[in-house]
Short mmCIF file of C-alpha atoms and ligand atoms in Angstrom, two decimals:
data_model
loop_
_atom_site.label_atom_id
_atom_site.label_comp_id
_atom_site.label_asym_id
_atom_site.label_seq_id
_atom_site.Cartn_x
_atom_site.Cartn_y
_atom_site.Cartn_z
CA MET A 13 152.85 57.22 136.31
CA ASP A 14 156.31 56.81 134.77
CA PHE A 15 157.29 53.41 133.45
CA GLY A 16 160.74 52.25 132.39
CA VAL A 17 161.34 49.53 129.82
CA ILE A 18 164.89 48.19 129.57
CA LEU A 19 165.78 46.16 126.48
CA ALA A 20 167.93 43.17 127.36
CA GLY A 21 166.68 40.51 124.99
CA GLY A 22 169.06 40.74 122.05
CA LYS A 23 171.43 37.94 121.21
CA GLY A 24 174.48 40.17 121.10
CA LYS A 25 175.95 37.93 118.39
CA ARG A 26 179.25 39.76 118.32
CA MET A 27 179.90 39.09 122.02
CA LYS A 28 180.24 35.40 121.05
CA ALA A 29 179.08 34.18 124.44
CA ASN A 30 176.23 32.27 126.05
CA ARG A 31 175.40 35.17 128.25
CA PRO A 32 172.96 38.03 127.62
CA LYS A 33 175.00 41.07 126.63
CA PRO A 34 173.57 43.32 129.40
CA LEU A 35 174.99 40.95 132.02
CA PHE A 36 178.56 41.60 130.92
CA GLU A 37 180.24 43.76 133.52
CA VAL A 38 181.67 47.23 133.55
CA LEU A 39 183.75 47.77 136.71
CA GLY A 40 182.40 44.59 138.25
CA ARG A 41 178.74 45.52 137.76
CA PRO A 42 176.53 44.18 134.96
CA MET A 43 175.67 46.82 132.36
CA LEU A 44 172.00 46.11 133.12
CA GLU A 45 172.62 47.09 136.75
CA TRP A 46 174.12 50.45 135.69
CA VAL A 47 170.99 51.13 133.64
CA ILE A 48 168.65 50.05 136.45
CA ARG A 49 170.46 52.33 138.92
CA ALA A 50 170.25 55.30 136.54
CA CYS A 51 166.46 54.72 136.36
CA GLU A 52 166.14 54.42 140.14
CA GLN A 53 168.14 57.62 140.66
CA ALA A 54 165.92 59.39 138.16
CA GLU A 55 162.88 58.18 140.17
CA VAL A 56 161.70 55.85 137.40
CA LYS A 57 160.99 52.85 139.59
CA ASP A 58 158.30 50.89 137.74
CA LEU A 59 160.59 48.89 135.53
CA CYS A 60 159.99 46.12 133.04
CA ILE A 61 163.02 44.29 131.71
CA ILE A 62 162.72 42.55 128.35
CA LYS A 63 164.69 39.31 128.38
CA GLY A 64 165.25 36.97 125.45
CA PHE A 65 168.53 35.29 124.65
CA CYS A 66 169.52 33.27 127.77
CA GLY A 67 166.69 35.07 129.58
CA GLU A 68 166.86 32.73 132.57
CA GLN A 69 170.21 34.33 133.43
CA ILE A 70 168.52 37.73 133.61
CA ASP A 71 165.91 36.30 135.99
CA ALA A 72 168.59 34.63 138.08
CA TYR A 73 170.48 37.93 138.30
CA LEU A 74 167.44 40.08 139.13
CA ASN A 75 166.12 37.53 141.61
CA GLY A 76 162.60 38.97 141.52
CA ARG A 77 163.63 42.63 141.93
CA TYR A 78 161.73 43.76 138.83
CA THR A 79 159.15 42.49 136.34
CA THR A 80 160.65 40.67 133.37
CA VAL A 81 158.91 39.74 130.12
CA LEU A 82 160.18 37.17 127.68
CA GLN A 83 160.74 38.08 124.05
CA ALA A 84 160.77 34.52 122.73
CA GLU A 85 162.23 35.46 119.35
CA GLN A 86 164.55 38.39 118.79
CA LYS A 87 162.80 40.33 116.06
CA GLY A 88 164.15 43.75 116.86
CA THR A 89 163.91 46.60 119.38
CA GLY A 90 160.31 47.48 118.41
CA HIS A 91 159.24 43.86 118.81
CA ALA A 92 161.00 43.84 122.20
CA VAL A 93 158.95 46.80 123.46
CA GLN A 94 155.77 45.19 122.06
CA GLN A 95 156.28 42.45 124.66
CA ALA A 96 155.72 45.05 127.40
CA GLU A 97 152.22 45.88 126.15
CA ALA A 98 150.39 44.32 129.11
CA PHE A 99 152.80 45.99 131.56
CA LEU A 100 152.34 49.43 129.94
CA SER A 101 148.55 49.08 129.66
CA ALA A 102 148.26 49.47 133.45
CA ASP A 103 148.44 53.25 132.96
CA THR A 104 148.28 54.70 129.46
CA ASN A 105 148.17 58.33 130.63
CA GLY A 106 151.72 58.52 131.93
CA HIS A 107 155.13 58.45 130.29
CA THR A 108 157.50 55.62 129.44
CA LEU A 109 161.27 55.69 129.34
CA VAL A 110 162.84 53.10 127.01
CA LEU A 111 166.54 52.31 127.53
CA CYS A 112 169.03 49.83 126.11
CA GLY A 113 170.46 47.38 128.60
CA ASP A 114 173.84 47.55 126.86
CA ALA A 115 174.53 51.28 127.33
CA PRO A 116 175.72 51.55 130.93
CA PHE A 117 176.62 55.24 131.10
CA MET A 118 173.10 56.58 130.60
CA ASP A 119 172.66 58.68 133.74
CA ALA A 120 169.90 60.04 135.91
CA GLU A 121 170.61 63.64 134.96
CA THR A 122 170.19 62.98 131.25
CA ILE A 123 167.01 61.01 131.92
CA ARG A 124 165.58 63.85 134.03
CA LEU A 125 166.54 66.65 131.64
CA ALA A 126 165.12 64.74 128.68
CA ARG A 127 161.88 64.18 130.59
CA GLU A 128 161.61 67.88 131.42
CA GLN A 129 161.94 68.79 127.76
CA HIS A 130 159.56 65.99 126.75
CA ILE A 131 156.86 67.34 129.09
CA ALA A 132 157.51 71.03 128.35
CA ASP A 133 157.26 70.48 124.59
CA GLY A 134 154.25 68.16 124.87
CA ASN A 135 155.97 65.50 122.76
CA ALA A 136 154.59 62.04 122.06
CA VAL A 137 158.21 60.92 121.76
CA THR A 138 161.50 62.54 122.73
CA VAL A 139 164.63 60.80 121.49
CA ILE A 140 167.85 61.25 123.45
CA THR A 141 170.48 62.07 120.83
CA ALA A 142 174.09 63.20 120.66
CA SER A 143 176.36 64.66 118.01
CA ILE A 144 179.55 62.64 117.71
CA ALA A 145 182.55 62.63 115.41
CA ASN A 146 182.24 58.99 114.35
CA PRO A 147 178.56 58.02 114.04
CA THR A 148 179.25 54.62 112.43
CA GLY A 149 176.91 51.90 113.65
CA TYR A 150 174.32 54.18 115.24
CA GLY A 151 170.90 55.20 113.95
CA ARG A 152 171.05 58.70 112.38
CA ILE A 153 168.62 61.48 113.24
CA LEU A 154 166.81 62.86 110.20
CA ARG A 155 165.72 66.47 110.44
CA THR A 156 163.70 68.94 108.37
CA GLU A 157 163.00 72.61 109.00
CA ALA A 158 160.14 71.47 111.22
CA GLY A 159 162.45 69.46 113.48
CA ILE A 160 163.16 65.76 113.86
CA ALA A 161 161.64 63.73 111.00
CA GLY A 162 162.72 60.19 111.80
CA ILE A 163 165.63 57.82 112.46
CA VAL A 164 167.44 55.76 109.85
CA GLU A 165 169.57 52.77 110.81
CA GLU A 166 173.12 52.44 109.49
CA LYS A 167 172.12 49.41 107.43
CA ASP A 168 169.31 51.32 105.68
CA ALA A 169 171.04 54.68 105.34
CA THR A 170 172.12 56.32 102.09
CA ALA A 171 175.66 57.67 101.82
CA GLU A 172 174.31 61.14 102.46
CA GLN A 173 172.43 60.02 105.58
CA LYS A 174 175.51 58.20 106.86
CA ALA A 175 177.28 61.56 106.95
CA ILE A 176 174.84 62.81 109.61
CA CYS A 177 176.61 63.09 112.97
CA GLU A 178 173.56 63.38 115.23
CA ILE A 179 172.80 59.86 116.39
CA ASN A 180 170.14 57.97 118.33
CA SER A 181 171.27 56.93 121.83
CA GLY A 182 168.61 54.21 121.88
CA ALA A 183 166.93 55.98 124.82
CA TYR A 184 163.53 57.67 124.54
CA TRP A 185 160.67 59.17 126.52
CA PHE A 186 157.21 58.35 125.12
CA LYS A 187 153.67 59.22 126.09
CA THR A 188 152.69 55.70 127.09
CA GLY A 189 149.39 55.72 125.14
CA ALA A 190 151.10 57.04 122.01
CA LEU A 191 153.83 54.40 122.29
CA LEU A 192 151.26 51.60 122.48
CA GLU A 193 149.49 52.97 119.38
CA ALA A 194 152.75 53.34 117.43
CA LEU A 195 153.89 49.80 118.30
CA LYS A 196 150.77 48.44 116.58
CA ALA A 197 151.79 50.13 113.35
CA LEU A 198 155.38 48.80 113.16
CA GLY A 199 156.45 46.85 110.09
CA CYS A 200 159.69 45.06 109.28
CA GLU A 201 160.41 46.13 105.71
CA ASN A 202 164.05 47.12 106.18
CA ALA A 203 167.56 45.77 105.64
CA ALA A 204 167.51 43.74 108.86
CA GLY A 205 163.94 42.44 108.50
CA GLU A 206 163.35 43.59 112.11
CA TYR A 207 160.69 45.60 113.90
CA TYR A 208 162.61 48.79 114.67
CA LEU A 209 161.58 50.86 117.67
CA THR A 210 163.15 53.80 115.85
CA ASP A 211 160.28 53.73 113.32
CA THR A 212 157.86 54.89 116.03
CA VAL A 213 159.17 58.44 115.52
CA ALA A 214 158.03 58.68 111.88
CA ILE A 215 154.83 56.80 112.73
CA LEU A 216 153.88 59.25 115.48
CA LEU A 217 154.73 62.26 113.29
CA GLY A 218 152.53 60.71 110.59
CA LYS A 219 149.66 60.61 113.08
CA GLY A 220 150.11 64.34 113.68
CA GLU A 221 151.81 63.85 117.06
CA LYS A 222 154.85 65.86 118.21
CA ALA A 223 158.34 64.35 118.22
CA GLY A 224 161.48 65.97 119.59
CA ALA A 225 165.11 65.29 120.32
CA TYR A 226 166.99 65.96 123.53
CA CYS A 227 170.56 66.37 122.31
CA THR A 228 172.91 65.69 125.21
CA GLU A 229 176.35 67.22 125.67
CA ASN A 230 177.43 64.22 127.73
CA THR A 231 178.25 61.90 124.85
CA ASP A 232 179.34 59.08 127.19
CA VAL A 233 175.68 58.26 127.81
CA ILE A 234 175.26 56.88 124.32
CA LEU A 235 178.18 54.48 124.50
CA GLY A 236 177.17 50.86 124.22
CA ALA A 237 178.93 47.53 123.89
CA ASN A 238 178.23 45.45 120.82
CA SER A 239 181.46 43.43 121.02
CA GLN A 240 184.06 42.38 123.58
CA ARG A 241 186.28 45.12 122.18
CA ASP A 242 183.58 47.71 122.94
CA LEU A 243 183.19 46.25 126.43
CA LEU A 244 186.91 46.64 127.08
CA GLU A 245 186.68 50.25 125.91
CA LEU A 246 183.78 50.94 128.26
CA ASN A 247 185.73 49.38 131.13
CA THR A 248 188.83 51.41 130.31
CA LEU A 249 186.81 54.61 130.21
CA ALA A 250 184.96 53.84 133.45
CA ARG A 251 188.17 52.79 135.17
CA MET A 252 189.97 56.01 134.37
CA ARG A 253 186.89 58.05 135.27
CA GLU A 254 186.85 56.41 138.69
CA ILE A 255 190.59 56.90 139.26
CA ASP A 256 190.16 60.53 138.25
CA LYS A 257 187.52 61.01 140.94
CA HIS A 258 189.92 59.65 143.59
CA LEU A 259 192.77 61.85 142.31
CA ASP A 260 190.53 64.84 143.02
CA ASN A 261 190.15 63.55 146.58
CA GLY A 262 193.92 63.42 147.14
CA VAL A 263 194.48 59.70 146.62
CA VAL A 264 197.99 58.92 145.34
CA PHE A 265 198.64 56.88 142.21
CA THR A 266 202.10 56.82 140.73
CA CYS A 267 201.15 54.19 138.16
CA THR A 268 197.64 53.02 137.34
CA ASP A 269 198.57 49.66 135.80
CA GLY A 270 196.06 46.98 136.70
CA ILE A 271 194.24 49.21 139.18
CA THR A 272 190.47 48.78 139.12
CA ILE A 273 188.33 50.67 141.60
CA GLU A 274 184.64 49.88 141.47
CA PRO A 275 182.09 52.70 141.72
CA ASP A 276 181.08 52.42 145.36
CA VAL A 277 184.50 52.70 147.06
CA GLN A 278 185.72 55.45 149.42
CA ILE A 279 189.41 56.23 149.86
CA GLY A 280 190.93 58.81 152.22
CA ALA A 281 193.40 61.51 151.20
CA GLY A 282 197.07 60.60 151.16
CA THR A 283 196.40 56.90 150.70
CA GLU A 284 198.49 55.37 147.94
CA ILE A 285 197.13 52.66 145.67
CA LEU A 286 199.81 50.55 144.01
CA PRO A 287 199.57 48.60 140.73
CA GLY A 288 197.57 45.41 140.37
CA THR A 289 195.03 46.38 143.02
CA ILE A 290 191.29 45.73 142.69
CA LEU A 291 188.99 47.51 145.13
CA ARG A 292 185.47 46.13 144.98
CA ASP A 293 182.15 47.82 145.72
CA GLY A 294 181.50 48.63 149.33
CA THR A 295 185.12 49.07 150.43
CA VAL A 296 186.04 52.01 152.66
CA ILE A 297 189.70 52.92 153.14
CA GLY A 298 191.03 55.59 155.50
CA GLU A 299 193.83 58.12 155.13
CA GLY A 300 197.54 57.51 154.81
CA CYS A 301 197.30 53.85 153.87
CA THR A 302 199.37 51.98 151.30
CA ILE A 303 197.32 49.39 149.45
CA GLY A 304 199.14 47.14 147.00
CA PRO A 305 200.82 46.03 144.98
CA ASN A 306 198.36 43.30 143.99
CA CYS A 307 195.60 43.51 146.55
CA LEU A 308 191.99 42.42 146.10
CA ILE A 309 189.72 44.04 148.67
CA GLU A 310 185.98 43.44 148.83
CA LYS A 311 183.53 45.09 151.24
CA CYS A 312 186.16 45.84 153.86
CA ASN A 313 186.45 48.70 156.29
CA ILE A 314 190.09 49.73 156.48
CA GLU A 315 191.16 52.42 158.92
CA ASP A 316 193.97 54.99 158.67
CA GLY A 317 197.62 54.06 158.25
CA VAL A 318 197.08 50.47 157.15
CA ARG A 319 199.64 48.77 154.92
CA LEU A 320 198.45 45.89 152.73
CA ASN A 321 200.86 44.15 150.39
CA TYR A 322 199.68 41.23 148.23
CA VAL A 323 196.56 40.73 150.33
CA GLN A 324 193.12 39.39 149.49
CA ALA A 325 190.57 40.56 152.04
CA TYR A 326 186.81 40.07 152.10
CA GLN A 327 184.06 41.53 154.30
CA SER A 328 186.32 42.32 157.22
CA THR A 329 187.44 45.22 159.38
CA ILE A 330 191.09 46.21 159.59
CA GLU A 331 191.83 48.82 162.23
CA LYS A 332 194.48 51.56 162.35
CA ASN A 333 198.14 50.95 161.60
CA VAL A 334 197.79 47.27 160.82
CA LYS A 335 200.44 45.80 158.55
CA ILE A 336 199.58 42.76 156.46
CA GLY A 337 201.41 40.81 153.79
CA PRO A 338 202.75 39.63 151.55
CA PHE A 339 200.54 36.67 150.47
CA VAL A 340 197.78 36.84 153.05
CA HIS A 341 194.12 35.84 152.82
CA ILE A 342 191.69 37.59 155.16
CA ARG A 343 188.38 35.75 154.83
CA PRO A 344 184.94 37.13 155.74
CA ASN A 345 183.94 38.31 159.16
CA SER A 346 187.41 38.96 160.51
CA HIS A 347 188.27 41.88 162.75
CA ILE A 348 191.92 42.80 162.86
CA LYS A 349 192.55 45.29 165.65
CA GLN A 350 195.01 48.19 165.92
CA GLY A 351 198.69 47.62 165.35
CA VAL A 352 198.43 43.94 164.41
CA LYS A 353 201.17 42.52 162.17
CA ILE A 354 200.39 39.65 159.85
CA GLY A 355 203.17 38.24 157.71
CA ASP A 356 203.49 35.94 154.75
CA PHE A 357 201.31 32.89 154.05
CA VAL A 358 198.76 33.51 156.75
CA GLU A 359 195.01 32.91 156.52
CA ILE A 360 192.56 34.47 158.94
CA LYS A 361 188.87 33.53 158.87
CA ASN A 362 185.91 34.61 160.98
CA SER A 363 188.22 35.67 163.80
CA THR A 364 189.10 38.61 165.99
CA ILE A 365 192.79 39.38 166.33
CA GLY A 366 193.50 41.61 169.34
CA GLU A 367 195.57 44.78 169.46
CA GLY A 368 199.28 44.44 168.83
CA THR A 369 199.21 40.71 168.12
CA ALA A 370 201.74 39.27 165.66
CA VAL A 371 201.05 36.40 163.27
CA ALA A 372 204.31 36.43 161.41
CA HIS A 373 204.22 33.46 159.05
CA LEU A 374 202.59 30.27 157.77
CA THR A 375 199.63 30.23 160.13
CA TYR A 376 195.89 29.53 159.94
CA VAL A 377 193.60 31.25 162.42
CA GLY A 378 189.95 30.31 161.85
CA ASP A 379 186.87 30.79 164.07
CA SER A 380 189.00 32.21 166.88
CA ASP A 381 189.00 35.03 169.41
CA VAL A 382 192.56 36.13 169.93
CA GLY A 383 193.54 38.61 172.63
CA LYS A 384 196.10 41.43 172.71
CA LYS A 385 199.85 41.11 172.18
CA VAL A 386 199.76 37.44 171.35
CA ASN A 387 202.69 36.02 169.41
CA PHE A 388 202.05 33.19 166.99
CA GLY A 389 205.03 31.02 166.12
CA CYS A 390 205.49 29.87 162.58
CA GLY A 391 203.10 27.13 161.44
CA THR A 392 200.35 27.48 164.03
CA VAL A 393 197.04 25.90 163.08
CA THR A 394 193.66 26.33 164.71
CA VAL A 395 192.00 22.99 164.13
CA ASN A 396 188.50 24.37 163.85
CA TYR A 397 186.70 21.66 161.89
CA ASP A 398 186.13 18.06 162.82
CA GLY A 399 184.44 17.15 159.55
CA ILE A 400 180.96 17.96 160.85
CA ILE A 401 181.01 21.08 163.01
CA LYS A 402 183.23 24.11 163.32
CA SER A 403 184.28 25.20 166.81
CA ARG A 404 186.08 28.22 168.23
CA CYS A 405 189.43 28.74 169.87
CA VAL A 406 189.89 31.42 172.51
CA ILE A 407 193.42 32.71 173.11
CA GLY A 408 193.98 35.10 176.00
CA ASP A 409 196.12 38.26 176.06
CA ASN A 410 199.93 37.94 175.91
CA CYS A 411 200.01 34.27 174.98
CA PHE A 412 203.07 32.91 173.23
CA ILE A 413 202.13 30.15 170.81
CA GLY A 414 205.14 27.98 169.97
CA CYS A 415 205.93 27.01 166.40
CA ASN A 416 203.81 24.24 164.90
CA THR A 417 201.20 24.31 167.62
CA ASN A 418 197.83 22.72 166.83
CA LEU A 419 194.94 24.18 168.79
CA VAL A 420 192.11 21.66 168.57
CA ALA A 421 188.83 23.56 168.94
CA PRO A 422 186.88 24.05 171.04
CA VAL A 423 189.72 25.05 173.33
CA LYS A 424 190.58 28.02 175.51
CA LEU A 425 193.97 29.36 176.54
CA GLY A 426 194.06 31.80 179.46
CA LYS A 427 196.37 34.85 179.56
CA TYR A 428 200.17 34.57 179.42
CA VAL A 429 199.94 30.95 178.32
CA TYR A 430 202.93 29.39 176.56
CA THR A 431 202.68 26.41 174.27
CA ALA A 432 205.82 24.46 173.50
CA ALA A 433 206.78 24.08 169.85
CA GLY A 434 205.00 21.15 168.24
CA THR A 435 202.31 20.88 170.90
CA THR A 436 198.80 19.70 170.05
CA VAL A 437 196.52 21.42 172.54
CA THR A 438 193.36 19.41 173.19
CA LYS A 439 192.19 20.86 176.50
CA ASP A 440 191.87 24.27 178.11
CA VAL A 441 195.01 25.80 179.61
CA PRO A 442 194.77 28.12 182.65
CA ASP A 443 196.44 31.55 182.93
CA TYR A 444 200.26 31.70 183.20
CA SER A 445 200.77 28.00 182.25
CA LEU A 446 202.90 26.16 179.74
CA ALA A 447 201.24 23.49 177.62
CA ILE A 448 203.65 20.91 176.36
CA ASP A 449 202.73 17.72 174.61
CA ARG A 450 205.77 15.72 173.56
CA GLY A 451 207.19 12.26 174.06
CA ALA A 452 210.65 12.23 175.73
CA MET A 453 213.24 12.59 173.01
CA THR A 454 215.59 9.65 172.45
CA VAL A 455 218.76 9.58 170.36
CA LYS A 456 219.77 6.35 168.55
CA GLU A 457 223.43 6.68 167.76
CA GLY A 458 224.81 5.17 164.55
CA TYR A 459 221.31 4.60 163.18
CA SER A 460 221.89 5.70 159.60
CA LEU A 461 225.24 4.03 159.40
CA ARG A 462 223.58 0.69 160.14
CA LYS A 463 220.48 1.26 158.03
CA PHE A 464 222.17 2.65 154.94
CA SER A 465 225.63 1.18 155.26
CA SER A 466 225.87 0.20 151.58
CA LYS A 467 224.86 3.70 150.44
CA ILE A 468 227.05 5.80 152.65
CA GLU A 469 230.33 6.45 150.94
CA TYR A 470 233.49 5.03 152.46
CA LYS A 471 234.99 8.45 153.03
CA ASP A 472 232.01 9.48 155.17
CA LYS A 473 232.40 6.41 157.39
CA LYS A 474 234.65 6.71 160.36
C1 UD1 B 27 169.87 50.51 118.37
C2 UD1 B 27 169.03 51.52 117.60
C3 UD1 B 27 169.97 52.57 117.00
C4 UD1 B 27 170.76 53.23 118.10
C5 UD1 B 27 171.51 52.20 118.94
C6 UD1 B 27 172.12 52.84 120.14
C7 UD1 B 27 167.13 50.30 116.67
C8 UD1 B 27 166.54 49.66 115.50
N1 UD1 B 27 168.32 50.85 116.53
O1 UD1 B 27 170.71 49.85 117.46
O2 UD1 B 27 169.22 53.54 116.31
O3 UD1 B 27 171.65 54.17 117.56
O4 UD1 B 27 170.59 51.17 119.40
O5 UD1 B 27 172.93 51.92 120.81
O6 UD1 B 27 166.50 50.32 117.71
N2 UD1 B 27 167.17 44.00 121.91
C9 UD1 B 27 166.15 43.19 122.35
N3 UD1 B 27 165.46 42.43 121.46
C10 UD1 B 27 165.75 42.42 120.12
C11 UD1 B 27 166.82 43.25 119.67
C12 UD1 B 27 167.50 44.04 120.60
O7 UD1 B 27 165.82 43.15 123.53
O8 UD1 B 27 165.09 41.70 119.38
C13 UD1 B 27 167.91 44.81 122.90
C14 UD1 B 27 169.39 44.47 122.97
O9 UD1 B 27 169.62 43.48 123.96
C15 UD1 B 27 170.03 45.78 123.33
C16 UD1 B 27 169.07 46.82 122.76
O10 UD1 B 27 167.85 46.15 122.50
O11 UD1 B 27 170.12 45.97 124.72
C17 UD1 B 27 169.61 47.44 121.48
O12 UD1 B 27 169.77 46.42 120.52
P1 UD1 B 27 170.97 46.39 119.50
O13 UD1 B 27 170.81 45.22 118.64
O14 UD1 B 27 172.25 46.56 120.23
O15 UD1 B 27 170.63 47.69 118.66
P2 UD1 B 27 171.62 48.56 117.81
O16 UD1 B 27 171.87 47.87 116.51
O17 UD1 B 27 172.78 48.95 118.61
CA1 CA B 28 173.62 48.35 120.68
#
């Protein structure tokens, strides 16, 4: 059986935060999650995550998805893997993949190819390595004629060793039994005073076992974040990689400023994404849309020809040729049907808006079922909450809702209903009716003259 051990216990001192480093996000997804998904895609599904610094946050994030083991004190990567001894002892005949929780671009292909080589060569350990121009900070791969001889950390390296450009990615395949044996032999006589997992290579070679290196061409897989600056670099790289993918699919970008597209987003050809737009995981956008500037879209299904301008939309469906914005909030579970127009300062929540309806400005529609071709006057409010329960409004086709109408839910308007401006509707209105709720208007002439006589200037008086 294949096991995976993901190291996520380190303090990540240089991040300067009370959060485990692997929970910092790249494109909206914790680095740990990237690593977990790479394992799952590579069919390594028996995972053990080593938590330490702020470990309860790792548990809260994983919510029971995988086994976690606490490394109470952070004494190094070797010490971290030692904590998985009981987990690994369940099957000592298989193989174990060890990965760093702070290197999000490790991918399934690299994991699989390294495993193939590991098995074919009969290695006790296979280190995933890469040759890079600037190896500073990484462990260096020591080699002799016979092959890999060990790994030396930057802190312990001689000037000559520091010049080596083949580095340790921090990812390895081990024979599980051999790993458990090697862990027992680890010491901490080095510059950091830590138990280095990297020492297992020399230990296993010393026992007459075989060690090898899988040197990957895809040098992104080694990239890790040790500081906020590194994290920003990883995000920048991932962001441009994602945009590149959409360019290949015919998505239009004339300027990429502030555009972040998370990994699991689909966008149709000919759709243009404008600056300042964030598209979160699980969003699907059709063809020929214009999204932005400054939209935030999460888990929405947006059909062809939609125009969103300064819109935040969450977990909703927006059908063909809808036009929304600017300054609109579409809250979860809304369904905006074909050809709807929604203008500035409108909020829609948990509602269906029928085909061709217009909600032009300053309106709140919550918990409502709105028919086709309805016109909302400015300042309409569905009064959906009485402090204890939320109720629904039903508005029939072709209604004309006057400005500043309050619709006190639960209430139902039939079709072709008019409401007079300023009306508070508290009971159902049948088809083809007008609802009007106003006192008779009276005019008190000379009122301000009498009330403010001392303040009204002489010239304004008659
Ligand atoms: C490690 C490797 C180095 C490699 C580099 C690749 C060692 C000794 N060095 O160095 O050869 O080039 O990764 O990025 O292994 N962790 C724990 N518990 C600890 C210490 C660390 O769980 O006590 C975890 C961290 O959370 C992190 C991972 O192990 O996810 C790597 O630790 P880090 O301190 O970043 O190691 P590097 O110095 O980068
Ligand atoms: Ca690291």
